[in-house]
Amino acid sequence: MTGVLRPGQTVGTVGSPTRCKVGRLLGGGGQGEVYEADLGGRPVALKWYHRHTATAKQRKALEQLIAKGSPADQFLWPLFLAEEPGIPSYGYVMALRDSRFRNTSDLMTRRIEPTFRCVATAAFHLASAFLELHARGLCYCDISFSNIFIDPQNGDIRICDNDNVGIDRAADAAVGGTPRFMAPEIVRCERKPCRETDQYSLAVLLFYMLVMHHPLEGAHEAAIRCMDVPAMNMIYGKEPLFIFDPANPSNAPVPGIHGNAIEFWPLYPSFLRALFVQSFTDGLRDTQRRVTDSQWRKALVRLRDAIMHCDRCGSELFYESDPSEAAGRRCWSCRAPLHNPWRLTIGGQAVVLNGDTRLYPHHLHAAPTYDFTAPAAEVTRHPTDPNVWGLKNLTSATWTMTVAGGDVREVPPGRSLPLAVGTRIAFGSVDGVIEG
Amino acid sequence: MANRPGGAMASRPLHFIWMVDCSGSMAADGKVQSLNSAIREALPHMADVARENPNAELLLRAVAFSNGARWHVANPMPVSEFRWDDVEAAGMTDMGKAFRTVADQLRVPPMSERALPPVLALLSDGQPSDDWQTGLAELMAQPWGKKAVRIAIAIGADADHDVLSRFIGNPELRPLQANNPEALVRHIRWVSTVVLQSASAPGTQQADGSPITSNVVIPPSDPAGSGPTSATDVW
Ligand SMILES: Nc1ncnc2c1ncn2[C@@H]1O[C@H](COP(=O)(O)OP(=O)(O)O)[C@@H](O)[C@H]1O
Ligand SMILES: [Mg+2]
Ligand SMILES: [Zn+2]
């Protein structure tokens, strides 16, 4: 494959004295070609526009995005414009996506098999990244499989194709979006992309990742023979109906066709399902009722905290705190009945205590930010008796614990308290209780 | 042990059928060689599009027509398993038989009731030598024939644009003219990527925001793609 630029040649960067050295052609898209490149020893990617897409408007948009700076590490954001006398068009330098990241469509076709924890983590990173983007008054306009990449080992994500990012509510968004991800009001040509349409697309992507299915593809989709434009307009635009709409079951998933929806949906805790119901019932019609990025972020952290393991086979399962919802649940893999796991309940919310559970600052203070770099506590084993589990204080403050019988002890930094049902722990600003 | 339950996300088959003219005239000026190489070159790009569209299960086939029509690749194949063995040029231009051969396979069954719009890509360098009207009528009598995205590439100056336009059956889509090997490569690539993408996820809107009424929205091909015949053109 050969492109406009040749490996080894250099191009100038605007606003940086360092010239960019072109490497291997990575791929071409509708707008341009993307090369591996080197910027003063740093591996980067260089996108070079086709002549007909290298408009003055695109260049202006890039200048604005570069000036604003990247909202979060997950975005492969434009860093510098690039141009070179004698070479038509222009380009921009961005961070390089390394090979540990895989296309989200590989997740959907099961070419990668991450754990539930990994998928929940990726979903959390997505919500966080779009929260930061929207906080800067920007909208992404084209959330879809092809722009989102995931590390199947740990749930890290990268978001590419940021040159279409627009200023929210600027009248002329460059793209309408990707079919199946576009908000119904865009499909119906009533609106242009904006923050609320991003929020719809984000909910679709999260549903796809967690449920492995599209939220609107149920009995109505099954009844359609040819999925062409009129059919797509009907399902995704004119008559959208959630497959799990509690008020209208007429679009329920069809066994044998929509199997993933039927299998995955009941596994999730009711607090998460409630957000999808809101997104695709009220939120489908009323853009003000869409689930916000921060609501998703909070719920997805909670989802990670709800992960437990089957007593019999070890498969990942989710703890359900509502007893009426939890009744009769079985392991998806071995069908063993679910038992309530040991958990630490803080402020009404449960964190399942697995052998590898860690608590972070946001658990112990009602902290608004999520920092997963420095745990505040971790589940440990007793050094001499491996059957005794403890919770180790990794903070610099002393906790106070009260066991079920009423005895009170201090837990200084670096020490562990034994896990026992009924033990209360005063962490400082919040209290927790161990339940089983 | 699996990490999660379930299987791949639900998808619909997308049948893509190459219909290639292997008449004797295709032997002139290396046209058939160019066609063979252009299709093979396009396959990895097709694979990329298929990979990014998990909603579509792409299945490829090919019909060759000259004296009669025959399946060059008879079994619908995923692009990863699809092999393009060179076709050879000899004989007449029985395009009508090609239409009929495809029509037979677009019946339900063997076609499934639920699918994405099939893509039929017709490549020809001349005039049909048989009763193409009856063949085309048979194709269009099949619901999947009518719903198909029909694209035609005219190879060289002698291709019959009228017939190709009748096959396309959409005044907004003209046959793509390939007057040299580069243009043929470009057009075949366009059909393999842009058209395939459009059929995988039939767009819901025009770029200018106006609602569309046709079956599948296909973005215009590269403006450089179908220029007038120039002095350097080979065919
Ligand atoms: N920062 C990057 N690092 C690595 N690969 C990239 C990067 N940006 C884009 N690519 C790859 O380059 C190709 C074309 O990029 P894309 O942004 O889709 O182009 P277009 O917007 O023109 O469609 C794709 O295969 C994409 O995965
Ligand atoms: Mg792109
Ligand atoms: Zn089990």
XYZ file of C-alpha atoms and ligand atoms in Angstrom:
700
model
C 0.000 0.000 0.000
C 1.449 3.390 -0.903
C 0.215 6.805 0.104
C 0.841 10.448 -0.655
C 3.751 10.639 1.786
C 6.838 8.444 1.648
C 8.413 6.726 4.641
C 11.522 8.624 5.687
C 10.469 12.030 4.445
C 9.791 14.821 6.937
C 7.011 17.392 7.127
C 6.885 20.636 9.069
C 4.757 21.062 12.167
C 2.954 24.309 12.870
C 3.815 25.743 16.252
C 6.666 23.335 16.973
C 10.273 23.564 15.777
C 10.461 19.774 15.498
C 9.900 18.258 12.080
C 7.785 15.154 11.847
C 9.379 12.096 10.229
C 6.934 9.960 8.261
C 6.885 6.197 8.836
C 4.697 3.325 7.709
C 1.211 3.920 6.239
C -1.288 2.647 8.823
C -4.458 2.997 6.827
C -6.665 5.177 4.750
C -10.170 6.375 5.386
C -12.719 8.609 3.767
C -10.929 11.758 4.806
C -7.265 10.945 4.528
C -4.371 8.634 5.235
C -2.831 7.897 8.614
C 0.899 7.201 9.020
C 3.094 6.123 11.855
C 5.519 8.987 12.491
C 8.238 10.242 14.787
C 8.227 13.646 16.423
C 11.609 14.279 18.014
C 11.898 10.686 19.244
C 8.270 10.385 20.298
C 6.175 7.868 18.324
C 3.076 9.624 16.958
C 0.466 9.224 14.246
C 0.202 11.630 11.315
C -3.052 12.063 9.456
C -2.779 13.584 5.988
C -5.990 14.760 4.348
C -7.093 13.913 0.837
C -6.992 17.023 -1.306
C -10.793 17.302 -1.474
C -11.259 16.998 2.302
C -8.477 19.463 3.180
C -10.844 22.401 3.395
C -10.217 25.742 5.060
C -13.079 24.904 7.406
C -11.476 21.633 8.487
C -8.219 23.443 9.103
C -9.933 26.071 11.220
C -11.662 23.330 13.222
C -8.321 21.599 13.820
C -6.735 24.847 14.971
C -9.536 25.261 17.501
C -9.213 21.693 18.761
C -5.440 22.009 19.088
C -5.836 25.269 20.980
C -8.391 23.731 23.355
C -6.213 20.732 24.096
C -7.216 17.139 24.772
C -10.094 16.674 27.241
C -8.669 13.356 28.544
C -5.872 10.857 27.898
C -8.293 8.544 26.118
C -8.600 10.895 23.134
C -6.036 10.622 20.332
C -6.343 14.364 20.077
C -4.802 16.579 17.370
C -1.535 17.989 18.755
C -0.019 20.006 15.874
C -0.974 20.882 12.338
C 1.479 19.578 9.743
C 2.236 20.981 6.307
C 5.035 20.929 3.797
C 5.787 23.157 0.797
C 5.454 21.158 -2.393
C 3.045 18.617 -0.902
C -0.630 19.348 -1.466
C -3.066 19.389 1.439
C -2.103 19.307 5.131
C -2.334 17.020 8.111
C -2.057 16.820 11.857
C -0.027 14.975 14.450
C -1.739 12.982 17.195
C -0.826 10.350 19.751
C -0.282 6.879 18.324
C -2.660 4.110 19.299
C -0.509 1.135 20.232
C -1.231 -2.421 19.249
C -2.685 -3.510 22.599
C -5.870 -1.664 21.609
C -8.449 -3.559 19.573
C -11.433 -2.372 17.594
C -14.738 -2.494 19.519
C -16.237 -4.514 16.680
C -13.817 -7.289 17.718
C -15.637 -7.254 21.049
C -18.986 -7.642 19.298
C -17.855 -10.513 17.086
C -16.030 -12.153 20.017
C -12.611 -12.000 18.450
C -11.650 -10.725 21.891
C -13.051 -12.218 25.117
C -12.536 -9.727 27.937
C -13.947 -10.329 31.408
C -17.029 -8.534 32.714
C -14.689 -6.453 34.893
C -12.749 -5.377 31.833
C -15.893 -4.426 29.892
C -17.300 -2.526 32.873
C -13.974 -0.706 33.233
C -13.942 0.220 29.547
C -17.510 1.476 29.857
C -16.484 3.578 32.849
C -13.550 5.094 30.933
C -15.860 5.928 28.031
C -18.351 7.747 30.234
C -15.501 9.627 31.954
C -13.899 10.632 28.664
C -17.143 11.957 27.185
C -17.939 13.752 30.435
C -14.646 15.640 30.084
C -15.248 16.351 26.396
C -18.744 17.697 27.005
C -17.542 19.729 29.981
C -15.364 21.651 27.517
C -18.374 22.602 25.440
C -17.549 20.114 22.694
C -19.533 17.311 21.131
C -18.068 14.241 19.464
C -20.846 13.745 16.884
C -19.869 10.217 15.776
C -19.710 7.759 18.681
C -19.618 4.296 17.070
C -17.670 1.032 16.935
C -15.093 2.205 14.434
C -13.810 5.108 16.536
C -13.465 3.391 19.900
C -10.661 0.985 20.785
C -10.322 -1.228 23.836
C -7.498 -3.060 25.581
C -9.003 -6.500 26.273
C -6.620 -7.067 29.198
C -7.546 -4.121 31.386
C -10.372 -2.120 29.805
C -8.280 0.912 28.838
C -9.803 2.724 25.883
C -8.738 5.080 23.113
C -10.995 7.335 21.048
C -9.799 8.277 17.586
C -11.078 10.343 14.671
C -11.322 13.494 16.764
C -11.122 15.857 13.823
C -14.913 15.814 13.521
C -15.383 16.952 17.103
C -17.448 20.121 17.028
C -18.317 22.980 19.245
C -21.612 21.972 20.837
C -24.559 23.477 19.004
C -22.459 25.045 16.260
C -24.937 24.788 13.409
C -22.865 22.848 10.905
C -21.610 19.578 12.322
C -19.378 17.804 9.816
C -21.043 14.418 10.233
C -24.537 13.227 11.066
C -23.215 10.124 12.768
C -23.184 6.399 12.142
C -26.367 4.432 11.423
C -27.698 2.559 14.501
C -25.857 4.995 16.803
C -27.594 8.190 15.680
C -30.254 9.628 17.955
C -33.794 9.208 16.593
C -34.194 12.963 16.137
C -31.123 12.991 13.869
C -32.439 10.026 11.888
C -35.685 11.961 11.459
C -33.653 14.975 10.281
C -35.052 17.143 13.039
C -31.749 17.964 14.673
C -28.022 18.164 14.203
C -25.543 16.407 16.487
C -25.145 18.014 19.913
C -24.344 16.953 23.454
C -27.722 15.256 23.947
C -27.366 13.260 20.742
C -23.890 12.196 21.912
C -25.511 11.019 25.140
C -27.930 8.870 23.176
C -25.077 7.388 21.117
C -23.071 6.741 24.279
C -26.018 4.836 25.784
C -26.249 2.747 22.594
C -22.526 1.973 22.709
C -22.669 1.055 26.410
C -25.663 -1.192 25.780
C -23.878 -2.830 22.851
C -20.786 -3.475 24.979
C -22.591 -4.757 28.064
C -25.556 -6.558 26.486
C -23.868 -7.420 23.170
C -26.944 -6.237 21.302
C -28.673 -3.104 20.008
C -31.304 -1.690 22.401
C -33.952 -1.206 19.702
C -33.586 -4.486 17.791
C -36.396 -6.741 18.973
C -39.552 -8.207 17.480
C -39.989 -5.230 15.136
C -36.538 -5.734 13.653
C -37.107 -9.484 13.418
C -40.235 -8.897 11.351
C -38.352 -6.898 8.727
C -36.984 -8.825 5.789
C -34.729 -6.319 4.076
C -32.882 -3.956 6.383
C -32.680 -1.010 3.999
C -33.102 2.737 4.476
C -36.884 2.782 5.013
C -36.550 -0.067 7.523
C -33.639 1.593 9.316
C -35.569 4.869 9.490
C -38.480 3.042 11.070
C -36.515 1.093 13.712
C -34.008 3.811 14.647
C -35.942 6.978 13.851
C -39.678 7.064 13.355
C -40.906 4.283 15.648
C -38.066 3.455 18.001
C -39.074 1.182 20.899
C -36.795 -0.250 23.579
C -36.655 -4.044 23.612
C -37.108 -4.011 27.408
C -39.668 -1.197 27.654
C -41.595 -2.039 30.852
C -44.705 -0.289 29.514
C -44.728 -1.858 26.063
C -43.457 -5.400 25.540
C -44.306 -5.490 21.820
C -40.673 -5.127 20.772
C -39.229 -7.785 23.104
C -36.153 -9.678 21.905
C -36.921 -12.811 19.902
C -35.376 -16.110 21.057
C -33.077 -17.558 18.436
C -32.450 -14.151 16.861
C -31.686 -11.825 19.760
C -30.195 -14.386 22.130
C -27.536 -12.120 23.628
C -30.128 -9.611 24.819
C -32.095 -12.373 26.502
C -29.006 -13.853 28.180
C -27.146 -10.742 29.288
C -29.897 -8.373 30.404
C -31.058 -10.265 33.517
C -27.471 -10.640 34.774
C -27.045 -6.946 35.531
C -28.018 -5.224 38.775
C -31.332 -3.384 38.687
C -29.683 0.046 39.188
C -27.882 -0.358 35.857
C -30.900 -1.705 33.999
C -32.911 1.255 35.282
C -30.524 3.662 33.548
C -30.900 1.834 30.249
C -34.673 1.857 30.665
C -34.551 5.615 31.216
C -32.226 6.117 28.234
C -34.419 4.185 25.849
C -37.906 5.055 27.061
C -38.239 8.656 28.286
C -34.770 9.509 26.979
C -35.666 8.248 23.535
C -38.325 10.918 23.170
C -37.204 13.693 25.488
C -33.576 14.745 25.137
C -33.701 16.335 28.601
C -34.384 12.935 30.148
C -31.268 11.281 28.766
C -28.864 9.751 31.241
C -25.940 12.117 31.697
C -22.273 11.154 31.425
C -21.750 11.567 35.157
C -24.745 9.344 35.957
C -23.211 6.660 33.748
C -19.818 7.118 35.320
C -21.204 6.686 38.811
C -23.290 3.657 37.847
C -20.401 1.975 36.064
C -18.115 2.346 39.074
C -20.914 0.764 41.085
C -21.173 -2.003 38.518
C -17.492 -2.846 39.036
C -18.141 -2.930 42.770
C -21.010 -5.392 42.254
C -18.872 -8.056 40.559
C -18.801 -11.309 42.525
C -17.890 -14.883 41.696
C -19.901 -18.075 41.498
C -19.280 -20.306 44.539
C -19.167 -23.341 42.334
C -17.441 -22.387 39.070
C -15.885 -18.984 39.741
C -17.631 -17.182 36.850
C -18.166 -13.446 37.239
C -21.659 -12.510 38.397
C -23.267 -9.319 39.694
C -24.588 -8.753 43.200
C -28.215 -7.612 43.275
C -29.128 -5.642 46.382
C -32.882 -5.720 45.781
C -34.056 -9.016 47.340
C -37.088 -9.339 45.075
C -34.842 -8.971 42.021
C -32.221 -11.317 43.457
C -34.641 -14.164 44.163
C -34.016 -17.227 42.063
C -30.878 -15.955 40.335
C -28.486 -18.576 39.069
C -24.986 -18.599 37.644
C -25.063 -18.037 33.875
C -22.370 -20.645 33.415
C -23.075 -23.576 35.789
C -26.640 -22.682 36.879
C -25.692 -22.859 40.580
C -27.964 -20.660 42.734
C -26.436 -17.325 43.728
C -25.623 -16.607 47.364
C -25.188 -13.118 48.686
C -21.473 -12.385 48.786
C -19.596 -10.681 51.598
C -19.729 -6.998 51.010
C -18.963 -3.668 52.577
C -21.944 -1.342 52.482
C -21.134 2.348 52.613
C -23.869 4.938 52.327
C -26.356 2.320 51.148
C -24.102 1.088 48.331
C -22.433 -2.287 48.365
C -18.861 -3.111 47.437
C -18.477 -6.856 47.043
C -15.468 -8.126 48.992
C -13.618 -10.508 46.690
C -10.114 -11.801 47.322
C -8.698 -9.047 45.121
C -11.022 -6.154 45.998
C -9.535 -2.720 46.506
C -11.252 0.378 47.786
C -10.352 3.773 46.375
C -10.603 7.290 47.801
C -14.071 7.822 46.302
C -15.406 4.927 48.409
C -14.200 6.415 51.693
C -14.994 10.088 51.069
C -17.848 11.176 48.920
C -15.091 12.316 46.518
C -16.246 13.641 43.181
C -13.232 12.316 41.289
C -12.290 8.754 40.545
C -8.637 7.964 40.976
C -7.738 4.323 40.614
C -3.990 4.816 41.012
C -3.809 4.800 44.825
C -6.053 2.304 46.657
C -7.252 3.278 50.142
C -7.864 -0.289 51.290
C -7.477 -3.830 50.040
C -8.720 -7.269 50.962
C -5.843 -9.354 52.350
C -5.255 -12.785 53.797
C -4.024 -13.316 57.327
C -0.248 -13.929 57.181
C -0.416 -17.211 59.107
C -4.009 -18.383 58.620
C -5.052 -18.257 54.945
C -8.680 -18.904 55.911
C -8.897 -15.568 57.665
C -9.523 -12.565 55.467
C -8.915 -8.964 56.353
C -9.266 -5.418 55.085
C -5.989 -3.518 55.113
C -5.866 0.219 55.818
C -3.795 1.821 53.038
C -4.641 5.379 54.057
C -2.694 7.602 56.423
C -5.660 7.909 58.827
C -6.651 5.562 61.649
C -10.020 3.811 61.277
C -12.224 2.684 64.121
C -13.992 -0.652 63.973
C -16.844 -1.931 66.108
C -17.419 -5.680 65.968
C -20.895 -7.206 66.169
C -20.507 -7.856 69.911
C -19.738 -4.202 70.576
C -15.960 -4.268 71.065
C -14.207 -1.233 69.617
C -10.673 -1.319 68.142
C -8.451 1.090 66.253
C -7.098 0.135 62.821
C -3.963 2.205 62.197
C -2.443 2.735 58.729
C -0.863 -0.443 57.365
C -2.867 -2.764 59.650
C -5.750 -5.047 58.700
C -9.068 -5.689 60.406
C -10.568 -9.188 60.226
C -13.587 -9.499 57.968
C -16.624 -10.491 60.011
C -20.301 -9.968 59.348
C -21.683 -7.111 61.393
C -18.394 -5.264 61.856
C -18.774 -1.503 61.464
C -15.880 0.643 60.332
C -15.636 4.389 60.776
C -13.364 5.572 57.960
C -13.484 9.209 58.986
C -16.115 10.954 56.936
C -18.164 7.809 56.178
C -19.065 4.575 57.943
C -19.280 1.108 56.451
C -20.688 -2.186 57.629
C -19.656 -5.672 56.560
C -22.595 -7.786 55.466
C -22.791 -11.356 54.281
C -14.212 -21.565 30.453
C -15.865 -18.583 28.742
C -15.551 -15.198 30.410
C -19.055 -14.157 29.469
C -22.178 -15.907 28.145
C -23.775 -15.543 24.717
C -22.272 -15.375 21.279
C -21.394 -12.867 18.603
C -23.868 -10.030 18.221
C -26.842 -10.653 15.963
C -26.046 -10.009 12.318
C -27.714 -10.290 8.942
C -26.216 -11.851 5.843
C -25.021 -9.431 3.188
C -24.679 -11.204 -0.145
C -22.199 -9.590 -2.493
C -22.074 -10.986 -6.013
C -19.518 -10.080 -8.668
C -20.934 -10.524 -12.193
C -18.019 -10.427 -14.587
C -17.947 -10.284 -18.344
C -15.501 -12.889 -19.699
C -16.300 -12.407 -23.358
C -13.530 -12.615 -25.949
C -13.198 -8.835 -26.141
C -12.026 -8.773 -22.518
C -8.811 -10.433 -23.752
C -7.832 -7.273 -25.639
C -5.429 -4.788 -24.025
C -5.104 -6.893 -20.886
C -8.575 -5.980 -19.627
C -9.280 -9.361 -18.074
C -5.875 -9.403 -16.375
C -6.547 -5.957 -14.950
C -9.930 -7.106 -13.711
C -8.430 -10.175 -12.032
C -5.806 -8.129 -10.303
C -8.184 -5.311 -9.322
C -10.601 -7.700 -7.621
C -7.793 -9.431 -5.766
C -6.370 -6.051 -4.693
C -9.761 -5.007 -3.373
C -10.245 -8.041 -1.119
C -8.184 -6.840 1.874
C -10.053 -3.525 1.795
C -13.305 -5.433 1.695
C -12.134 -7.414 4.697
C -11.490 -4.170 6.597
C -15.012 -2.923 5.906
C -16.468 -6.292 6.882
C -14.507 -6.238 10.126
C -15.797 -2.806 11.088
C -19.417 -3.798 10.422
C -20.282 -6.574 12.843
C -23.978 -6.141 11.943
C -23.292 -7.565 8.500
C -22.192 -11.098 7.711
C -20.534 -10.534 4.354
C -20.803 -13.444 1.910
C -19.126 -13.273 -1.487
C -19.845 -15.061 -4.764
C -19.035 -14.541 -8.419
C -20.713 -15.288 -11.739
C -18.714 -15.303 -14.975
C -20.522 -14.882 -18.284
C -19.426 -15.426 -21.879
C -20.996 -18.356 -23.763
C -23.646 -18.815 -21.117
C -23.072 -18.000 -17.477
C -21.557 -20.073 -14.701
C -20.762 -19.636 -11.054
C -17.079 -18.802 -10.789
C -17.416 -18.959 -7.004
C -20.655 -20.791 -6.263
C -20.751 -21.026 -2.469
C -21.293 -17.818 -0.517
C -17.942 -17.273 1.219
C -16.832 -14.988 4.032
C -14.221 -12.613 2.666
C -11.497 -14.269 4.761
C -12.055 -17.531 2.868
C -12.807 -16.043 -0.525
C -10.252 -16.848 -3.231
C -10.243 -15.127 -6.582
C -8.943 -17.520 -9.235
C -8.305 -15.711 -12.493
C -11.111 -15.720 -15.036
C -10.252 -16.060 -18.715
C -11.769 -14.283 -21.693
C -13.343 -16.183 -24.590
C -16.719 -16.245 -26.303
C -19.886 -14.195 -26.370
C -21.498 -11.798 -23.870
C -24.454 -13.721 -22.425
C -25.356 -11.142 -19.819
C -29.007 -12.216 -19.789
C -27.923 -15.689 -18.644
C -25.919 -14.081 -15.873
C -29.018 -12.179 -14.720
C -31.006 -15.418 -14.721
C -28.292 -17.332 -12.870
C -28.259 -14.722 -10.134
C -32.078 -14.513 -10.059
C -32.208 -18.266 -9.347
C -30.026 -17.819 -6.296
C -31.937 -14.787 -5.002
C -35.085 -16.859 -4.477
C -36.141 -17.663 -0.905
C -34.794 -20.275 -0.304
C -31.834 -20.496 -0.929
C -31.807 -16.830 0.230
C -32.866 -16.259 3.809
C -35.982 -14.239 4.508
C -34.062 -11.708 6.612
C -30.951 -10.054 5.206
C -29.268 -6.797 4.349
C -29.708 -5.546 0.787
C -27.574 -7.723 -1.509
C -24.957 -6.011 -3.671
C -24.749 -6.982 -7.322
C -21.650 -5.623 -9.051
C -21.762 -6.012 -12.833
C -18.617 -5.491 -14.935
C -18.823 -5.493 -18.719
C -16.953 -4.214 -21.759
C -19.545 -4.750 -24.484
C -23.035 -5.403 -25.750
C -25.041 -8.364 -24.504
C -25.268 -11.117 -27.110
C -28.371 -12.792 -25.691
C -31.862 -11.787 -24.554
C -30.812 -9.636 -21.621
C -34.257 -8.034 -21.165
C -35.924 -11.294 -20.170
C -33.007 -12.106 -17.860
C -33.194 -8.711 -16.213
C -36.972 -9.028 -15.840
C -36.466 -12.345 -14.057
C -33.911 -10.792 -11.742
C -36.197 -7.882 -10.949
C -39.115 -10.219 -10.335
C -37.290 -11.523 -7.266
C -37.858 -9.399 -4.165
C -34.150 -9.626 -3.335
C -33.290 -8.640 -6.904
C -35.413 -5.539 -6.583
C -33.975 -4.700 -3.157
C -30.393 -5.282 -4.280
C -27.914 -2.442 -4.655
C -27.018 -2.808 -8.322
C -23.762 -1.239 -9.477
C -22.195 -1.423 -12.937
C -18.706 -0.741 -14.200
C -18.271 -0.083 -17.916
C -14.866 -1.256 -19.079
C -13.513 0.571 -22.140
C -15.300 2.534 -24.845
C -17.547 -0.256 -26.189
C -19.514 -1.037 -23.037
C -23.271 -0.638 -23.399
C -24.228 2.131 -20.982
C -27.915 1.787 -21.781
C -28.029 -1.818 -20.699
C -25.908 -1.130 -17.637
C -28.188 1.761 -16.657
C -31.238 -0.441 -17.070
C -29.599 -2.956 -14.756
C -28.862 -0.251 -12.173
C -32.408 1.025 -12.445
C -31.705 4.214 -10.496
C -31.357 7.477 -12.409
C -29.117 8.864 -9.665
C -26.484 6.174 -10.163
C -24.647 6.043 -13.477
C -22.404 3.207 -14.649
C -18.798 3.896 -13.664
C -16.605 4.286 -16.702
C -13.158 2.666 -16.555
C -10.965 3.694 -19.449
C -7.703 2.447 -18.044
C -6.462 -0.064 -15.472
C -6.082 2.609 -12.778
C -9.723 3.646 -13.113
C -10.802 0.007 -13.003
C -8.848 -0.531 -9.789
C -10.388 2.635 -8.322
C -13.956 1.658 -9.252
C -13.616 -1.897 -8.022
C -12.156 -0.570 -4.792
C -15.075 1.860 -4.460
C -17.638 -0.890 -4.921
C -15.755 -3.118 -2.472
C -15.562 -0.478 0.235
C -17.940 2.469 -0.075
C -20.836 0.539 -1.587
C -20.268 -2.395 0.763
C -20.252 -0.009 3.723
C -23.494 1.599 2.547
C -25.238 -1.748 2.221
C -23.938 -2.868 5.642
C -25.351 0.191 7.344
C -27.849 1.760 4.965
C -27.477 5.468 5.728
C -30.426 7.324 7.077
C -29.646 10.800 5.871
C -28.082 12.757 3.076
C -25.001 14.835 3.867
C -27.090 17.973 3.421
C -29.648 16.769 5.944
C -32.475 16.172 3.519
C -34.395 12.930 4.011
C -33.813 10.259 1.420
C -36.272 7.889 -0.098
C -34.127 5.336 -1.933
C -33.277 1.882 -0.704
C -29.624 2.453 0.223
C -27.706 5.728 0.316
C -24.456 5.534 -1.612
C -22.017 8.431 -1.324
C -20.785 9.738 -4.673
C -17.678 8.049 -6.025
C -14.367 9.898 -6.050
C -14.689 12.807 -8.510
C -11.395 11.743 -10.075
C -13.003 8.392 -10.785
C -14.985 8.840 -13.957
C -13.444 11.594 -16.024
C -13.673 11.732 -19.795
C -11.476 9.544 -21.932
C -8.073 11.165 -22.268
C -5.267 10.633 -24.725
C -3.369 8.438 -22.305
C -6.244 6.025 -21.777
C -5.440 2.506 -22.822
C -8.920 1.137 -23.548
N -3.791 7.800 16.211
C -3.823 6.681 15.493
N -2.983 5.661 15.763
C -3.015 4.526 15.026
N -3.854 4.306 13.990
C -4.712 5.279 13.657
C -4.759 6.506 14.386
N -5.732 7.291 13.837
C -6.267 6.570 12.827
N -5.666 5.375 12.691
C -5.984 4.343 11.690
O -5.871 4.883 10.396
C -6.950 4.479 9.561
C -7.725 5.650 8.985
O -8.142 6.489 10.043
P -9.536 7.240 10.118
O -9.419 8.203 11.226
O -10.649 6.266 10.187
O -9.596 7.986 8.755
P -10.860 8.701 8.101
O -11.380 9.671 9.117
O -10.301 9.334 6.906
O -11.875 7.644 7.823
C -7.794 3.563 10.423
O -7.373 2.237 10.160
C -7.431 3.958 11.813
O -7.611 2.875 12.695
Mg -12.910 7.763 9.945
Zn -21.146 -21.059 38.252
